[in-house]
mmCIF file of C-alpha atoms in Angstrom:
data_model
loop_
_atom_site.group_PDB
_atom_site.id
_atom_site.type_symbol
_atom_site.label_atom_id
_atom_site.label_comp_id
_atom_site.label_asym_id
_atom_site.label_seq_id
_atom_site.Cartn_x
_atom_site.Cartn_y
_atom_site.Cartn_z
ATOM 1 C CA MET A 1 0.317 -0.135 -0.403
ATOM 2 C CA PRO A 2 1.618 3.252 -0.949
ATOM 3 C CA ALA A 3 1.509 5.296 1.046
ATOM 4 C CA ALA A 4 0.467 9.579 0.903
ATOM 5 C CA TYR A 5 1.510 12.672 2.439
ATOM 6 C CA CYS A 6 -0.589 15.475 2.645
ATOM 7 C CA SER A 7 -1.174 19.460 4.358
ATOM 8 C CA SER A 8 -2.573 22.304 3.918
ATOM 9 C CA LYS A 9 -1.826 25.888 5.343
ATOM 10 C CA LEU A 10 -5.022 28.895 4.778
ATOM 11 C CA GLY A 11 -4.468 29.059 0.827
ATOM 12 C CA ARG A 12 -1.848 26.109 -0.256
ATOM 13 C CA ILE A 13 -1.379 22.278 -0.145
ATOM 14 C CA ALA A 14 1.076 19.813 -0.415
ATOM 15 C CA TYR A 15 0.715 16.261 -1.066
ATOM 16 C CA SER A 16 3.861 13.936 -1.368
ATOM 17 C CA ILE A 17 2.366 9.995 -2.700
ATOM 18 C CA GLU A 18 4.905 7.936 -2.550
ATOM 19 C CA GLY A 19 5.726 6.196 -6.140
ATOM 20 C CA PHE A 20 3.442 8.668 -7.802
ATOM 21 C CA GLY A 21 5.671 12.436 -7.355
ATOM 22 C CA GLN A 22 4.720 15.113 -4.783
ATOM 23 C CA GLU A 23 2.703 18.739 -5.273
ATOM 24 C CA VAL A 24 2.914 21.634 -3.976
ATOM 25 C CA GLU A 25 -0.616 24.219 -5.155
ATOM 26 C CA ASP A 26 -2.358 27.869 -4.329
ATOM 27 C CA LEU A 27 -6.515 27.310 -3.634
ATOM 28 C CA PRO A 28 -8.153 29.697 -5.960
ATOM 29 C CA GLY A 29 -10.185 31.477 -3.566
ATOM 30 C CA ALA A 30 -8.289 30.584 -0.815
ATOM 31 C CA ALA A 31 -9.913 33.807 1.668
ATOM 32 C CA THR A 32 -13.069 32.012 1.828
ATOM 33 C CA PHE A 33 -12.056 27.731 2.888
ATOM 34 C CA ASN A 34 -10.865 27.964 7.020
ATOM 35 C CA HIS A 35 -8.412 25.053 7.401
ATOM 36 C CA VAL A 36 -10.780 22.693 7.946
ATOM 37 C CA GLU A 37 -12.024 23.039 4.291
ATOM 38 C CA CYS A 38 -8.602 23.670 3.321
ATOM 39 C CA ALA A 39 -7.601 19.822 4.389
ATOM 40 C CA TYR A 40 -10.455 18.233 2.731
ATOM 41 C CA LEU A 41 -9.437 20.322 -0.288
ATOM 42 C CA ALA A 42 -5.811 19.010 -0.140
ATOM 43 C CA ILE A 43 -7.099 14.952 0.298
ATOM 44 C CA ILE A 44 -9.658 14.989 -2.403
ATOM 45 C CA SER A 45 -6.508 16.994 -4.617
ATOM 46 C CA MET A 46 -3.936 14.308 -3.899
ATOM 47 C CA LEU A 47 -6.898 11.464 -4.231
ATOM 48 C CA ASN A 48 -7.580 13.119 -7.874
ATOM 49 C CA PHE A 49 -3.341 14.090 -8.893
ATOM 50 C CA TYR A 50 -3.061 9.786 -8.233
ATOM 51 C CA HIS A 51 -6.009 8.869 -9.659
ATOM 52 C CA SER A 52 -5.222 10.053 -13.427
ATOM 53 C CA LYS A 53 -1.385 9.108 -12.749
ATOM 54 C CA TRP A 54 -2.899 5.851 -11.886
ATOM 55 C CA ASN A 55 -4.525 6.130 -15.693
ATOM 56 C CA GLU A 56 -1.448 7.849 -17.590
ATOM 57 C CA GLU A 57 -0.042 4.732 -17.124
ATOM 58 C CA LEU A 58 -2.565 2.338 -17.635
ATOM 59 C CA ASP A 59 -2.868 4.888 -21.633
ATOM 60 C CA ALA A 60 0.607 4.285 -22.275
ATOM 61 C CA ARG A 61 0.498 0.492 -21.681
ATOM 62 C CA ARG A 62 -1.538 0.657 -24.939
ATOM 63 C CA SER A 63 0.450 2.174 -27.191
ATOM 64 C CA ASP A 64 2.797 -0.884 -28.178
ATOM 65 C CA ILE A 65 5.023 -1.237 -31.545
ATOM 66 C CA ASP A 66 3.297 -4.091 -33.624
ATOM 67 C CA VAL A 67 6.454 -5.765 -34.659
ATOM 68 C CA GLU A 68 4.680 -7.136 -37.459
ATOM 69 C CA ALA A 69 3.613 -5.021 -39.418
ATOM 70 C CA THR A 70 6.908 -2.855 -39.376
ATOM 71 C CA GLU A 71 9.077 -6.845 -40.762
ATOM 72 C CA ALA A 72 6.308 -6.925 -43.600
ATOM 73 C CA THR A 73 5.978 -3.435 -43.952
ATOM 74 C CA GLY A 74 9.812 -1.304 -43.536
ATOM 75 C CA VAL A 75 7.720 1.711 -41.691
ATOM 76 C CA THR A 76 6.731 1.539 -37.652
ATOM 77 C CA THR A 77 3.340 1.233 -37.270
ATOM 78 C CA PHE A 78 1.770 0.723 -33.466
ATOM 79 C CA ALA A 79 -0.778 -2.323 -33.555
ATOM 80 C CA GLN A 80 -4.441 -1.361 -32.813
ATOM 81 C CA VAL A 81 -5.113 -1.642 -29.851
ATOM 82 C CA ALA A 82 -8.737 -0.777 -27.586
ATOM 83 C CA THR A 83 -8.584 2.481 -25.823
ATOM 84 C CA PRO A 84 -9.294 1.320 -21.972
ATOM 85 C CA SER A 85 -11.431 4.490 -21.219
ATOM 86 C CA ALA A 86 -13.914 3.330 -24.400
ATOM 87 C CA ASP A 87 -13.901 -0.770 -24.897
ATOM 88 C CA THR A 88 -12.267 -2.601 -20.624
ATOM 89 C CA ILE A 89 -13.144 -1.237 -17.063
ATOM 90 C CA ARG A 90 -10.547 -0.037 -15.427
ATOM 91 C CA PRO A 91 -8.921 -1.723 -12.569
ATOM 92 C CA LEU A 92 -9.471 0.703 -9.613
ATOM 93 C CA PRO A 93 -5.866 1.992 -8.288
ATOM 94 C CA PRO A 94 -4.176 0.229 -5.269
ATOM 95 C CA PRO A 95 -5.246 1.485 -2.402
ATOM 96 C CA LEU A 96 -3.571 4.933 -0.348
ATOM 97 C CA LEU A 97 -1.863 5.006 3.468
ATOM 98 C CA VAL A 98 -2.800 8.719 3.403
ATOM 99 C CA HIS A 99 -1.031 10.178 5.915
ATOM 100 C CA THR A 100 -2.727 13.986 7.721
ATOM 101 C CA ASP A 101 -1.873 16.817 10.460
ATOM 102 C CA ASN A 102 -5.880 17.519 11.207
ATOM 103 C CA GLN A 103 -6.693 14.627 13.033
ATOM 104 C CA LEU A 104 -10.505 16.851 12.721
ATOM 105 C CA VAL A 105 -10.751 15.465 9.077
ATOM 106 C CA VAL A 106 -9.079 11.736 9.997
ATOM 107 C CA TYR A 107 -11.819 11.928 12.790
ATOM 108 C CA HIS A 108 -15.279 12.944 10.090
ATOM 109 C CA ILE A 109 -13.544 10.327 7.520
ATOM 110 C CA THR A 110 -13.575 7.442 9.538
ATOM 111 C CA LYS A 111 -16.811 8.791 11.533
ATOM 112 C CA GLN A 112 -16.023 9.083 14.852
ATOM 113 C CA HIS A 113 -16.593 13.076 15.246
ATOM 114 C CA LYS A 114 -20.257 13.940 13.284
ATOM 115 C CA VAL A 115 -19.548 16.789 10.797
ATOM 116 C CA ARG A 116 -22.189 19.482 11.644
ATOM 117 C CA LEU A 117 -21.601 22.325 8.954
ATOM 118 C CA GLU A 118 -23.480 21.896 5.925
ATOM 119 C CA LEU A 119 -20.810 22.275 3.030
ATOM 120 C CA LEU A 120 -18.567 20.354 4.761
ATOM 121 C CA ASP A 121 -20.582 17.075 5.695
ATOM 122 C CA LYS A 122 -20.684 17.280 0.893
ATOM 123 C CA ILE A 123 -17.378 17.261 0.802
ATOM 124 C CA LYS A 124 -16.734 14.084 3.320
ATOM 125 C CA LYS A 125 -19.846 12.053 0.827
ATOM 126 C CA MET A 126 -17.381 12.535 -1.601
ATOM 127 C CA LEU A 127 -14.480 11.995 -0.010
ATOM 128 C CA HIS A 128 -16.078 8.592 1.322
ATOM 129 C CA GLN A 129 -16.397 8.287 -2.721
ATOM 130 C CA MET A 130 -13.131 8.747 -3.121
ATOM 131 C CA THR A 131 -11.572 6.506 -0.365
ATOM 132 C CA GLU A 132 -13.344 3.204 -0.503
ATOM 133 C CA PHE A 133 -10.438 1.526 -0.048
ATOM 134 C CA THR A 134 -8.562 4.057 0.986
ATOM 135 C CA THR A 135 -6.416 4.422 4.906
ATOM 136 C CA VAL A 136 -6.846 8.112 6.511
ATOM 137 C CA LYS A 137 -4.381 7.874 9.415
ATOM 138 C CA TYR A 138 -3.139 10.825 11.913
ATOM 139 C CA VAL A 139 0.765 12.090 11.189
ATOM 140 C CA TYR A 140 2.047 14.384 13.729
ATOM 141 C CA SER A 141 3.031 17.353 11.418
ATOM 142 C CA PRO A 142 6.641 17.614 12.186
ATOM 143 C CA ASP A 143 7.320 13.824 10.673
ATOM 144 C CA ASN A 144 5.175 14.266 7.580
ATOM 145 C CA ILE A 145 6.637 15.149 4.176
ATOM 146 C CA ALA A 146 3.933 17.690 2.667
ATOM 147 C CA THR A 147 3.862 19.274 5.581
ATOM 148 C CA LYS A 148 7.120 19.937 5.155
ATOM 149 C CA MET A 149 6.731 20.537 1.196
ATOM 150 C CA LEU A 150 5.190 23.777 2.806
ATOM 151 C CA ARG A 151 7.510 24.833 4.804
ATOM 152 C CA ARG A 152 10.258 24.753 2.199
ATOM 153 C CA GLN A 153 8.285 26.513 -0.020
ATOM 154 C CA THR A 154 7.314 29.943 1.545
#
């Protein structure tokens, strides 16, 4: 299970996924988000990044060189491989072990605390759909790789 780290400061989010890369992003309209909303958006952005990288890898696998046609014609051609999104069911990426430094978000996701704000409840429901096979854990800020990335950027 790849480890992933995410962190947020008002207006900025950072995440790092083992084997997939890392990013630091500025949130558009950052003044309108509180720290809990920023933490949720950090996890959602990280999962979107993870899924897009996974799909890029799947798409890269479909462009195979057609060896027989190349030998017959002398021109390099690619095999006619079905586009995964059109003809095959895409496998889900491996589950992640997400580490975040916002303990309240971990409690919300693991259903240890009830979400009282309507907007946060909508975000949490969307996140639950994305994290079906993902484990979310709290990590102390100085041990969080993404927190260190945010500190370097400022």
